[in-house]
PDB file of C-alpha atoms in Angstrom:
ATOM      1  CA  MET A   1      60.271-109.350-109.441  1.00  0.00           C
ATOM      2  CA  GLY A   2      61.226-107.389-106.466  1.00  0.00           C
ATOM      3  CA  LYS A   3      59.638-104.421-104.963  1.00  0.00           C
ATOM      4  CA  LYS A   4      61.025-101.141-106.061  1.00  0.00           C
ATOM      5  CA  GLU A   5      62.300 -99.150-103.199  1.00  0.00           C
ATOM      6  CA  ARG A   6      61.188 -95.599-103.071  1.00  0.00           C
ATOM      7  CA  LYS A   7      63.782 -93.003-102.567  1.00  0.00           C
ATOM      8  CA  PRO A   8      62.819 -90.556 -99.866  1.00  0.00           C
ATOM      9  CA  SER A   9      62.028 -87.313-101.646  1.00  0.00           C
ATOM     10  CA  PRO A  10      63.519 -84.213-100.158  1.00  0.00           C
ATOM     11  CA  PHE A  11      60.126 -82.497-100.420  1.00  0.00           C
ATOM     12  CA  SER A  12      57.560 -84.796 -98.887  1.00  0.00           C
ATOM     13  CA  ILE A  13      53.969 -83.684 -98.558  1.00  0.00           C
ATOM     14  CA  ASN A  14      54.354 -83.032 -94.834  1.00  0.00           C
ATOM     15  CA  SER A  15      57.337 -80.775 -95.348  1.00  0.00           C
ATOM     16  CA  LEU A  16      55.541 -78.923 -98.153  1.00  0.00           C
ATOM     17  CA  LEU A  17      52.496 -78.393 -95.909  1.00  0.00           C
ATOM     18  CA  ARG A  18      54.705 -77.122 -93.095  1.00  0.00           C
ATOM     19  CA  LEU A  19      56.470 -74.774 -95.473  1.00  0.00           C
ATOM     20  CA  ALA A  20      53.126 -73.509 -96.796  1.00  0.00           C
ATOM     21  CA  CYS A  21      51.858 -72.929 -93.233  1.00  0.00           C
ATOM     22  CA  VAL A  22      55.017 -71.056 -92.280  1.00  0.00           C
ATOM     23  CA  LEU A  23      54.810 -68.893 -95.404  1.00  0.00           C
ATOM     24  CA  LEU A  24      51.127 -68.155 -94.817  1.00  0.00           C
ATOM     25  CA  THR A  25      51.836 -67.262 -91.198  1.00  0.00           C
ATOM     26  CA  ILE A  26      54.620 -64.899 -92.265  1.00  0.00           C
ATOM     27  CA  LEU A  27      52.339 -63.385 -94.893  1.00  0.00           C
ATOM     28  CA  PHE A  28      49.546 -62.806 -92.357  1.00  0.00           C
ATOM     29  CA  VAL A  29      51.961 -61.246 -89.840  1.00  0.00           C
ATOM     30  CA  VAL A  30      53.372 -58.892 -92.481  1.00  0.00           C
ATOM     31  CA  TYR A  31      49.871 -57.977 -93.656  1.00  0.00           C
ATOM     32  CA  PHE A  32      48.718 -57.382 -90.060  1.00  0.00           C
ATOM     33  CA  VAL A  33      51.707 -55.162 -89.256  1.00  0.00           C
ATOM     34  CA  LYS A  34      51.291 -53.170 -92.482  1.00  0.00           C
ATOM     35  CA  THR A  35      47.573 -52.729 -91.844  1.00  0.00           C
ATOM     36  CA  ARG A  36      48.246 -51.628 -88.273  1.00  0.00           C
ATOM     37  CA  LEU A  37      50.787 -49.049 -89.455  1.00  0.00           C
ATOM     38  CA  ASP A  38      48.305 -47.784 -92.058  1.00  0.00           C
ATOM     39  CA  ILE A  39      45.652 -47.409 -89.339  1.00  0.00           C
ATOM     40  CA  VAL A  40      48.011 -45.423 -87.114  1.00  0.00           C
ATOM     41  CA  GLU A  41      48.994 -43.156 -90.025  1.00  0.00           C
ATOM     42  CA  MET A  42      45.346 -42.577 -90.982  1.00  0.00           C
ATOM     43  CA  GLN A  43      44.424 -41.805 -87.361  1.00  0.00           C
ATOM     44  CA  GLU A  44      47.158 -39.159 -87.290  1.00  0.00           C
ATOM     45  CA  GLN A  45      45.832 -37.700 -90.558  1.00  0.00           C
ATOM     46  CA  LEU A  46      42.308 -37.705 -89.127  1.00  0.00           C
ATOM     47  CA  MET A  47      43.432 -35.845 -86.012  1.00  0.00           C
ATOM     48  CA  ALA A  48      45.254 -33.256 -88.132  1.00  0.00           C
ATOM     49  CA  MET A  49      42.176 -32.781 -90.329  1.00  0.00           C
ATOM     50  CA  GLU A  50      39.898 -32.463 -87.294  1.00  0.00           C
ATOM     51  CA  GLU A  51      42.190 -29.727 -85.956  1.00  0.00           C
ATOM     52  CA  GLN A  52      42.003 -27.948 -89.325  1.00  0.00           C
ATOM     53  CA  VAL A  53      38.200 -28.257 -89.335  1.00  0.00           C
ATOM     54  CA  GLU A  54      37.968 -26.815 -85.820  1.00  0.00           C
ATOM     55  CA  LEU A  55      40.301 -23.956 -86.744  1.00  0.00           C
ATOM     56  CA  GLN A  56      38.191 -23.202 -89.822  1.00  0.00           C
ATOM     57  CA  ARG A  57      35.004 -23.284 -87.713  1.00  0.00           C
ATOM     58  CA  LEU A  58      36.511 -20.711 -85.368  1.00  0.00           C
ATOM     59  CA  LYS A  59      37.538 -18.530 -88.321  1.00  0.00           C
ATOM     60  CA  ASN A  60      34.027 -18.819 -89.801  1.00  0.00           C
ATOM     61  CA  LYS A  61      32.408 -17.929 -86.485  1.00  0.00           C
ATOM     62  CA  ASP A  62      34.709 -14.929 -86.110  1.00  0.00           C
ATOM     63  CA  ALA A  63      33.922 -13.816 -89.660  1.00  0.00           C
ATOM     64  CA  GLN A  64      30.163 -14.147 -89.039  1.00  0.00           C
ATOM     65  CA  LEU A  65      30.409 -12.089 -85.859  1.00  0.00           C
ATOM     66  CA  SER A  66      32.450  -9.480 -87.686  1.00  0.00           C
ATOM     67  CA  LEU A  67      29.928  -9.316 -90.513  1.00  0.00           C
ATOM     68  CA  ARG A  68      27.034  -9.098 -88.079  1.00  0.00           C
ATOM     69  CA  GLU A  69      28.728  -6.241 -86.223  1.00  0.00           C
ATOM     70  CA  ASP A  70      29.395  -4.474 -89.507  1.00  0.00           C
ATOM     71  CA  GLU A  71      25.774  -4.902 -90.597  1.00  0.00           C
ATOM     72  CA  ASP A  72      24.514  -3.601 -87.253  1.00  0.00           C
ATOM     73  CA  THR A  73      26.854  -0.627 -87.442  1.00  0.00           C
ATOM     74  CA  LEU A  74      25.797   0.171 -90.998  1.00  0.00           C
ATOM     75  CA  GLU A  75      22.118  -0.175 -90.166  1.00  0.00           C
ATOM     76  CA  ARG A  76      22.434   2.057 -87.098  1.00  0.00           C
ATOM     77  CA  ALA A  77      24.288   4.697 -89.111  1.00  0.00           C
ATOM     78  CA  ALA A  78      21.678   4.561 -91.891  1.00  0.00           C
ATOM     79  CA  ARG A  79      18.854   5.012 -89.372  1.00  0.00           C
ATOM     80  CA  GLU A  80      20.455   7.758 -87.300  1.00  0.00           C
ATOM     81  CA  LYS A  81      22.328   9.811 -89.891  1.00  0.00           C
ATOM     82  CA  LEU A  82      20.365   9.238 -93.090  1.00  0.00           C
ATOM     83  CA  ASP A  83      16.892   8.604 -91.607  1.00  0.00           C
ATOM     84  CA  TYR A  84      16.539   5.328 -93.497  1.00  0.00           C
ATOM     85  CA  ALA A  85      14.115   2.581 -92.506  1.00  0.00           C
ATOM     86  CA  HIS A  86      13.057  -0.831 -93.742  1.00  0.00           C
ATOM     87  CA  PRO A  87      10.304  -0.722 -96.394  1.00  0.00           C
ATOM     88  CA  ASP A  88       7.656  -2.319 -94.155  1.00  0.00           C
ATOM     89  CA  GLU A  89       8.695  -0.413 -91.021  1.00  0.00           C
ATOM     90  CA  ARG A  90       6.805   2.476 -89.404  1.00  0.00           C
ATOM     91  CA  VAL A  91       8.934   5.206 -87.929  1.00  0.00           C
ATOM     92  CA  PHE A  92       7.577   7.414 -85.206  1.00  0.00           C
ATOM     93  CA  VAL A  93       9.242  10.771 -84.615  1.00  0.00           C
ATOM     94  CA  ASP A  94       9.007  12.573 -81.308  1.00  0.00           C
ATOM     95  CA  ILE A  95       8.588  16.255 -82.162  1.00  0.00           C
ATOM     96  CA  SER A  96       8.043  17.403 -78.640  1.00  0.00           C
ATOM     97  CA  GLY A  97      11.747  17.990 -78.192  1.00  0.00           C
ATOM     98  CA  ALA A  98      11.890  16.015 -74.937  1.00  0.00           C
ATOM     99  CA  ASN A  99      14.445  13.264 -74.733  1.00  0.00           C
TER     100      ASN A  99
END
């Protein structure tokens, strides 16, 4: 009985390991590039949203100032023209006629 000769298989374990390493490396590179592109896109979205937030803050501040001015104007008109006052406020009137 003679020894059986083994035929060299076209896919030895070493070549399969090398192929697996190459495929994993390619997979990691593709994943890294995709993740990097996603990060850049999200940073651009974040910057755009921050600009929108800042613009809205400015609009809100302008609206508050406008409302405050309107309230002050209304209150001044109510005091001067209609002689109104706050419920807990004491109003002193100078009847001497001197300004």
